[in-house]
Short mmCIF file of C-alpha atoms in Angstrom, two decimals:
data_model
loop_
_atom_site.label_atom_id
_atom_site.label_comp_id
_atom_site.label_asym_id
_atom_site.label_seq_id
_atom_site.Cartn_x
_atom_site.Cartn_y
_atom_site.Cartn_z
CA UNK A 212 -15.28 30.42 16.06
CA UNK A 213 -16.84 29.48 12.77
CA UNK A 214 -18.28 32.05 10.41
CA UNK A 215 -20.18 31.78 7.30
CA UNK A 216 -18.64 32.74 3.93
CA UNK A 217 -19.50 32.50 0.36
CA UNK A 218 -18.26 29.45 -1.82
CA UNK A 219 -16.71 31.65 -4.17
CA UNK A 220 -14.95 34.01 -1.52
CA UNK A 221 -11.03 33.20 -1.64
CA UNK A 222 -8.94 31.16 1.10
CA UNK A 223 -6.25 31.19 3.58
CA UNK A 224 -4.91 27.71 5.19
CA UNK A 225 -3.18 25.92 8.24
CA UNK A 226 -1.48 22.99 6.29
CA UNK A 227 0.31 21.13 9.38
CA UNK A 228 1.89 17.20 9.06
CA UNK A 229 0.61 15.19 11.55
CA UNK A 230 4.15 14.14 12.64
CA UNK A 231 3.17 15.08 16.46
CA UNK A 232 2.19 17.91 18.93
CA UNK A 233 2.36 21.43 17.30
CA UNK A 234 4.82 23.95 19.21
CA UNK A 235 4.18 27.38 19.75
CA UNK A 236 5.69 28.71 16.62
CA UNK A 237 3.57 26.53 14.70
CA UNK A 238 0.24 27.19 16.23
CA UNK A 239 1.46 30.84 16.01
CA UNK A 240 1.71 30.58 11.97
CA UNK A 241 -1.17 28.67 12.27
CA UNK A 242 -3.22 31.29 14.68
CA UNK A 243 -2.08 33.74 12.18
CA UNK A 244 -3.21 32.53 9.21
CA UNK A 245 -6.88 32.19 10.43
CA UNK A 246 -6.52 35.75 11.56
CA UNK A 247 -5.45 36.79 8.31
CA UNK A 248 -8.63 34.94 6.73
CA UNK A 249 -10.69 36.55 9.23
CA UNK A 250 -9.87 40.04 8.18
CA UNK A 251 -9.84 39.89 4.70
CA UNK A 252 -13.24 38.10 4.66
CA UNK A 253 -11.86 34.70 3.54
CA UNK A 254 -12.42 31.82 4.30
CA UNK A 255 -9.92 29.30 6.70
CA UNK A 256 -9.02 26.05 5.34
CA UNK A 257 -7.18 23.26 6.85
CA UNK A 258 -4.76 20.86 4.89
CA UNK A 259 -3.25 17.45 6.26
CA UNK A 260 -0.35 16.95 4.52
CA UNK A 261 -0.15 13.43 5.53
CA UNK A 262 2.46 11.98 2.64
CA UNK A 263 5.50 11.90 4.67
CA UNK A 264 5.91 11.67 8.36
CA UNK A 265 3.33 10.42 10.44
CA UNK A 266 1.89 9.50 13.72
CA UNK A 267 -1.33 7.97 15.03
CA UNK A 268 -3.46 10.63 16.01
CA UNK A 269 -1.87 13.55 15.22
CA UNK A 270 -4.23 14.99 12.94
CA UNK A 271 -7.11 14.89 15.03
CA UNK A 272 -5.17 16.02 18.37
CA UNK A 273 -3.63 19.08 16.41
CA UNK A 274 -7.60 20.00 15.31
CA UNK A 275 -8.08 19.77 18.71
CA UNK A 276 -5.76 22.19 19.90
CA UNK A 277 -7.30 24.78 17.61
CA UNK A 278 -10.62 23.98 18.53
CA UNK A 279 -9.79 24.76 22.19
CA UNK A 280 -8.25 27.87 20.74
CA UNK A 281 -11.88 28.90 19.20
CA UNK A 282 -10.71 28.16 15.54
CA UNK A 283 -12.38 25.50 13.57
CA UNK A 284 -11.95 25.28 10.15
CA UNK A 285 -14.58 26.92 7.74
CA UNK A 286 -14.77 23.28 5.54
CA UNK A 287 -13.94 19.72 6.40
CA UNK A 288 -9.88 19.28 6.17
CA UNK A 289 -8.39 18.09 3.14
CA UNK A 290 -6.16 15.29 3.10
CA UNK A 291 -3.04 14.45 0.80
CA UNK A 292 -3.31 11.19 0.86
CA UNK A 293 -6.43 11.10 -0.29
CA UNK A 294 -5.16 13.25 -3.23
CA UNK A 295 -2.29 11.13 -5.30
CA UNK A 296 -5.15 10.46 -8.32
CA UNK A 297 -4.87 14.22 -8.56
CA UNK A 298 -0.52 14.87 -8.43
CA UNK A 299 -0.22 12.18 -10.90
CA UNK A 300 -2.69 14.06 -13.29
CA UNK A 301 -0.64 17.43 -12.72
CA UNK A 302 2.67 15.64 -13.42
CA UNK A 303 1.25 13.93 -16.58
CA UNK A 304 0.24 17.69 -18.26
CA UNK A 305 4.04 18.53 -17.36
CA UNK A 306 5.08 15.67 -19.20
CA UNK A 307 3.16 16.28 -21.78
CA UNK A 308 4.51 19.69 -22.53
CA UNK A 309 7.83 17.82 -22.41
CA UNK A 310 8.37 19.47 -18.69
CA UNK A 311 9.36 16.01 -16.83
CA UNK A 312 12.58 13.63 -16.71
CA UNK A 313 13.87 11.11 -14.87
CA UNK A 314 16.31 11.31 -12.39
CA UNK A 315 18.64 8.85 -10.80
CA UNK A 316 21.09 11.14 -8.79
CA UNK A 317 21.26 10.29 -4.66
CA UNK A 318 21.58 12.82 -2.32
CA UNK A 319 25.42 12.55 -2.42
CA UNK A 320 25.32 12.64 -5.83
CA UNK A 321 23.68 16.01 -6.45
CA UNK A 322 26.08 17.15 -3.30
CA UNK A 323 29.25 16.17 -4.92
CA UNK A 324 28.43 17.45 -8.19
CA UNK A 325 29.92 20.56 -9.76
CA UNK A 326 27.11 23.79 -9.77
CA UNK A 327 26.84 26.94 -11.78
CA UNK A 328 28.70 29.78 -10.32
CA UNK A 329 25.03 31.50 -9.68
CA UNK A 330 23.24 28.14 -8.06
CA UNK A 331 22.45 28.57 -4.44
CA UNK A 332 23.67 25.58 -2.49
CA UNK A 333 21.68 22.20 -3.19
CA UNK A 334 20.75 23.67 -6.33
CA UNK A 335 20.54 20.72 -8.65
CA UNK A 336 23.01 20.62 -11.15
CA UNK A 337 21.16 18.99 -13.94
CA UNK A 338 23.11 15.67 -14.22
CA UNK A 339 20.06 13.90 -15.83
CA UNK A 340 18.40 16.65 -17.63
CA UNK A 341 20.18 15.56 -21.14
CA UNK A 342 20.92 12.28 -21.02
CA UNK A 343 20.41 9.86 -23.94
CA UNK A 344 18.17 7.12 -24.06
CA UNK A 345 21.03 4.68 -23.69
CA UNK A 346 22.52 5.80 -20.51
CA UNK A 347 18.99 6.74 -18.76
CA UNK A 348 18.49 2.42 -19.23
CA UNK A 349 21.74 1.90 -17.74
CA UNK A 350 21.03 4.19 -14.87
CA UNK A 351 17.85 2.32 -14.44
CA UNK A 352 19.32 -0.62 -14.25
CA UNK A 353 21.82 0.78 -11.62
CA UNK A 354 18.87 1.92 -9.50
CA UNK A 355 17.01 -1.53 -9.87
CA UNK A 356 20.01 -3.63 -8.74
CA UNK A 357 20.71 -1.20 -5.69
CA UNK A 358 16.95 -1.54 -4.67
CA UNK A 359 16.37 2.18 -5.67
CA UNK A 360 14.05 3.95 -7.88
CA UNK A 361 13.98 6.86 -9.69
CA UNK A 362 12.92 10.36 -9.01
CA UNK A 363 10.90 12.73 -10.96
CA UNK A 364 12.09 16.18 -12.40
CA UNK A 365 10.37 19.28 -13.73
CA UNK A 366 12.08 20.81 -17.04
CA UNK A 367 12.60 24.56 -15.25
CA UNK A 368 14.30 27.43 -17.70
CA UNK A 369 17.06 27.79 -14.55
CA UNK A 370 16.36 31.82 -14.06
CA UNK A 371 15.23 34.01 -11.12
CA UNK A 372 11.63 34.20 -10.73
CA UNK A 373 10.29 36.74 -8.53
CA UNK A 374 7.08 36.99 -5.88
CA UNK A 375 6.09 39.96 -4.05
CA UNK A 376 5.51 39.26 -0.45
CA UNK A 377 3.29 41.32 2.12
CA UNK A 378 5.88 41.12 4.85
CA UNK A 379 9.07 40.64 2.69
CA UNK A 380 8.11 42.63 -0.16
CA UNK A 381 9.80 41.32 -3.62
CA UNK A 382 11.44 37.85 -3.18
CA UNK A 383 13.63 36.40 -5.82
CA UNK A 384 15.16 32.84 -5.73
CA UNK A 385 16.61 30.37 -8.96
CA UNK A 386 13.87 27.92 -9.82
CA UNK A 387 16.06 24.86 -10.63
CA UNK A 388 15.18 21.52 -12.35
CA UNK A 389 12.87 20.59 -9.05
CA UNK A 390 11.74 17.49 -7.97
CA UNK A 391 8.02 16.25 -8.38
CA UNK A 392 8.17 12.48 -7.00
CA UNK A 393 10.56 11.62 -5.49
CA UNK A 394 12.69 8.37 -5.46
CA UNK A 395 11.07 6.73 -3.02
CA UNK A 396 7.88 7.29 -4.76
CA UNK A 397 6.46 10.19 -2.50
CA UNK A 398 4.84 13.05 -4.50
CA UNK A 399 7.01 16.23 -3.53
CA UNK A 400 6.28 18.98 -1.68
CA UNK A 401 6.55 21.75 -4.34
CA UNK A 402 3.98 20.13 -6.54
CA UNK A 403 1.63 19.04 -3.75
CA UNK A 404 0.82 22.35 -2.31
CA UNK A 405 0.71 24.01 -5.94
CA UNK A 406 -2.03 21.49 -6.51
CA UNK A 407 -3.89 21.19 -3.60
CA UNK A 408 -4.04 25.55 -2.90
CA UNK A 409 -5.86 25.85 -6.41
CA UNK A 410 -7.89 22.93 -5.83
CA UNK A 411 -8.92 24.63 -2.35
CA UNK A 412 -9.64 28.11 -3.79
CA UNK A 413 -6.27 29.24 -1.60
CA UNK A 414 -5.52 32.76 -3.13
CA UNK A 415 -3.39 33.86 -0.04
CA UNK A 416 -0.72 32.23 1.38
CA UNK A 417 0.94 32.51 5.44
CA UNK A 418 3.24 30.84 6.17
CA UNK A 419 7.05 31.17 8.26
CA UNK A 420 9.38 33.05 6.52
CA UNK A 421 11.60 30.08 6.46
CA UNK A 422 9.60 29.08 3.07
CA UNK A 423 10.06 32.39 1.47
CA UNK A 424 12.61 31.04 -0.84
CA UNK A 425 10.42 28.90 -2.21
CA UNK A 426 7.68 30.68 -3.25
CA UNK A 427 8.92 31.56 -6.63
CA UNK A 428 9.18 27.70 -7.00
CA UNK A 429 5.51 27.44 -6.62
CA UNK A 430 4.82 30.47 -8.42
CA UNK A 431 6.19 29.12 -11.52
CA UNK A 432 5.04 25.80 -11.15
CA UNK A 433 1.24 27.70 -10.74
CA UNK A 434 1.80 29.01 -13.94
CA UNK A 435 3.20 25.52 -15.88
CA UNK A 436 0.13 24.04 -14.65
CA UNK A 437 -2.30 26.93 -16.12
CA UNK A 438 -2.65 27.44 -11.97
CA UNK A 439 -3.70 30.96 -10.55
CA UNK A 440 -0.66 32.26 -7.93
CA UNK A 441 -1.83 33.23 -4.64
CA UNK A 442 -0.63 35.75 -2.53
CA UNK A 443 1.76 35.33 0.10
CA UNK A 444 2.24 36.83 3.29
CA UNK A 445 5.74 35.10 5.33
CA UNK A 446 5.93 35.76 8.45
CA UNK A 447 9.21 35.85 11.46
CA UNK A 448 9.74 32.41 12.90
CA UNK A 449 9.91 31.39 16.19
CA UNK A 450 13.16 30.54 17.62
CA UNK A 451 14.88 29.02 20.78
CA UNK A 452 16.97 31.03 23.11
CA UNK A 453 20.11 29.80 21.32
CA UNK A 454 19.01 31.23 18.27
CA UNK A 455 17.85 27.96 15.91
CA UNK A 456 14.31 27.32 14.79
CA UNK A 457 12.46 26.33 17.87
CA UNK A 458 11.86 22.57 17.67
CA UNK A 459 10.13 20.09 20.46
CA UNK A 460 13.87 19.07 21.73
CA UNK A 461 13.81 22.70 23.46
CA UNK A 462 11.70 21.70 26.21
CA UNK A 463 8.31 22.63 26.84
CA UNK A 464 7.17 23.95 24.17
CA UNK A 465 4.17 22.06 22.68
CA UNK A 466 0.73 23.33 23.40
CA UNK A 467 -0.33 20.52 25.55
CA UNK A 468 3.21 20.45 27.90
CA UNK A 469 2.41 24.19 28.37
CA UNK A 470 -1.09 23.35 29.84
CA UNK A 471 0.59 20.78 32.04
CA UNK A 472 2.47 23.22 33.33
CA UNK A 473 -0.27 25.67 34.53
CA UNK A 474 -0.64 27.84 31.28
CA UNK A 475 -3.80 28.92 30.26
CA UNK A 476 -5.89 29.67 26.74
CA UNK A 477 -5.27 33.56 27.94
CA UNK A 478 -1.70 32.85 28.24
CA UNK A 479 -1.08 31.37 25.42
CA UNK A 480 -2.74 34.85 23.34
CA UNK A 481 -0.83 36.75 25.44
CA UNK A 482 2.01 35.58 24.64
CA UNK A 483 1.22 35.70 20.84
CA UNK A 484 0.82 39.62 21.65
CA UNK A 485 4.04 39.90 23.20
CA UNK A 486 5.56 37.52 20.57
CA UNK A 487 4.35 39.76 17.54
CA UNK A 488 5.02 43.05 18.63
CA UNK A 489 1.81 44.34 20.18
CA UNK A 490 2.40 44.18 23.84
CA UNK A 491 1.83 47.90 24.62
CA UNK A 492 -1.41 47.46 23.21
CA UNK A 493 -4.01 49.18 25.98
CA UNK A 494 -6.17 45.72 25.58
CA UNK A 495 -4.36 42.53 26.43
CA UNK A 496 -5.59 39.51 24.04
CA UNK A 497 -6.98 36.78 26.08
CA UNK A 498 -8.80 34.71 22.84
CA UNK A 499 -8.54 34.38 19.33
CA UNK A 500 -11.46 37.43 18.70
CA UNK A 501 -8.88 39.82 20.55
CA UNK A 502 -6.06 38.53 17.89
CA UNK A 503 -8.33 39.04 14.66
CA UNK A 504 -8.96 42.49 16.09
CA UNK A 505 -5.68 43.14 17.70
CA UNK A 506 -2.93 42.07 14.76
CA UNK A 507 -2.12 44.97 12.20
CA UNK A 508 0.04 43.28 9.86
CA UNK A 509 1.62 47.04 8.50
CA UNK A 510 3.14 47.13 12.48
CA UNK A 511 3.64 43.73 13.14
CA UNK A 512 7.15 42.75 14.60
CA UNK A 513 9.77 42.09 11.58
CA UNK A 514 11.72 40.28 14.03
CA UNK A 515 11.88 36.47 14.97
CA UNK A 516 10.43 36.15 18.26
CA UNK A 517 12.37 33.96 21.12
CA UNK A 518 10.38 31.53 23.10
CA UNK A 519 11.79 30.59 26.43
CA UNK A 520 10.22 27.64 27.79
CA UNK A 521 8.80 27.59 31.38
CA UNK A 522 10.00 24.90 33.71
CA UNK A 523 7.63 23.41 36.48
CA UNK A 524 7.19 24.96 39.50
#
């Protein structure tokens, strides 16, 4: 279902990696979010954030699985890739407001180092954020004869920064000296989606709660850049029945197993009704018009929802 909206009107998004099949918890977020756009008279946009994992066809298969759905994105989907012009800009105006440094920690660096009592874990520790020009060349030449390069840094002030949240209502999280590009040369994803929402017009943000923490990352970063801040709506994951974050290793759990296995486009909304709290509804969903109309975000379920995989007949 495709409806017409001003240019001007504000945005919600899907921003999936085409690393593979979407599972249900994804295309629940993702189901969500257009609903969300749909009632507040925005538009839906889609995002391919294709700067990291990849696999052939992907992008256009998880398009497809909306489409089947009835939900087609409002404008042609933007892609990352396409985009690195644009993140090199944004980290240059950092830099020039003397907001970017380099960085030649590892992983086990950064994990062995000793944090401030107040850092949440894998808070960086700000090994390279003072360094003189002297030792920054001799770390560079470290890197170069190990075959690595260096990352990227934003200059953060290290204090709480706070969001306010639809679901979650205020959020508060450190915003610590964050990465930008990484070492292997990959713009990160803080800066990426900071870019790319303004760019699109995003003013509203869903997303799994699993992100919540950092939001105030990206808020701050919005306002570095001279950036508006969206909204932000995060809401319950999906899990497995042991509890975890439900990934593809579960079992059936991707859209297209499920239709292998018998399920149906009505199943799959009913499910989504069951999943988010609504099942004693008097109208069962059976397509994505019975969701718009159907979710009330003020009652939605708080709660992650389980999804047990069916097994073939």
């Amino acid at each position: 279902m495709t409806e017409s909206h001003p240019a001007g009107c504000g945005a919600g998004r899907f921003a999936p990696s085409p690393s593979g099949d979407l599972h249900i918890g994804n295309i629940r977020s993702g189901l969500l979010s257009y609903v969300r756009a749909r009632q507040t008279g925005r538009r839906f946009l889609w995002r391919v954030e294709d700067l990291d994992r990849v696999k052939a066809g992907s992008a256009e298969s998880q398009l497809e699985v909306f489409a089947e759905l009835g939900v087609e994105p409002d404008e042609p989907p933007l892609v990352q890739s396409a985009r690195t012009a644009e993140y090199s800009a944004a980290i240059a105006k950092l830099a020039a407001d003397g907001l970017v440094y380099e960085c030649y920690c590892s992983r086990k660096d950064i994990a062995q180092a000793p944090s401030a009592p107040h850092a949440p874990p894998g808070a960086y520790p700000g090994t390279c954020r003072s360094l003189g020009e002297e030792e920054r060349e001799s770390a560079r030449l470290r890197l170069e004869a190990n075959n690595r390069q260096l990352a990227l840094r934003l200059r953060a002030d290290n204090r709480e920064h706070r969001i306010d949240d639809v679901m979650l209502g205020r959020v508060d999280a450190l915003v610590d000296d964050l990465v930008l590009r990484r070492g292997d040369g990959v713009f990160a994803y803080n800066l990426t989606v900071v870019v790319d929402d303004a760019a699109s017009g995003i003013d509203e943000i869903l997303r799994g709660d699993d992100l919540a923490s950092s939001a105030p990352r990206q808020a701050y970063l919005s306002k570095l850049l001279g950036l508006p801040e969206p909204g932000w709506v995060h809401v319950p994951l999906v899990l497995s029945e042991s509890g975890q974050r439900l990934a593809k290793r579960d079992g059936a759990v991707t859209y297209q197993q499920l239709r292998s296995l018998g399920w149906t486009i009505e199943d799959v909304f009913a499910w989504m009704q069951q999943s988010l709290g609504f099942g004693g509804d008097s109208r069962r969903w059976r397509s994505v018009d019975d969701m718009v109309n159907g979710v009330a975000f003020a009652r939605m379920s708080s709660a992650p929802a389980v999804f047990v995989p069916p097994t073939a007949p």
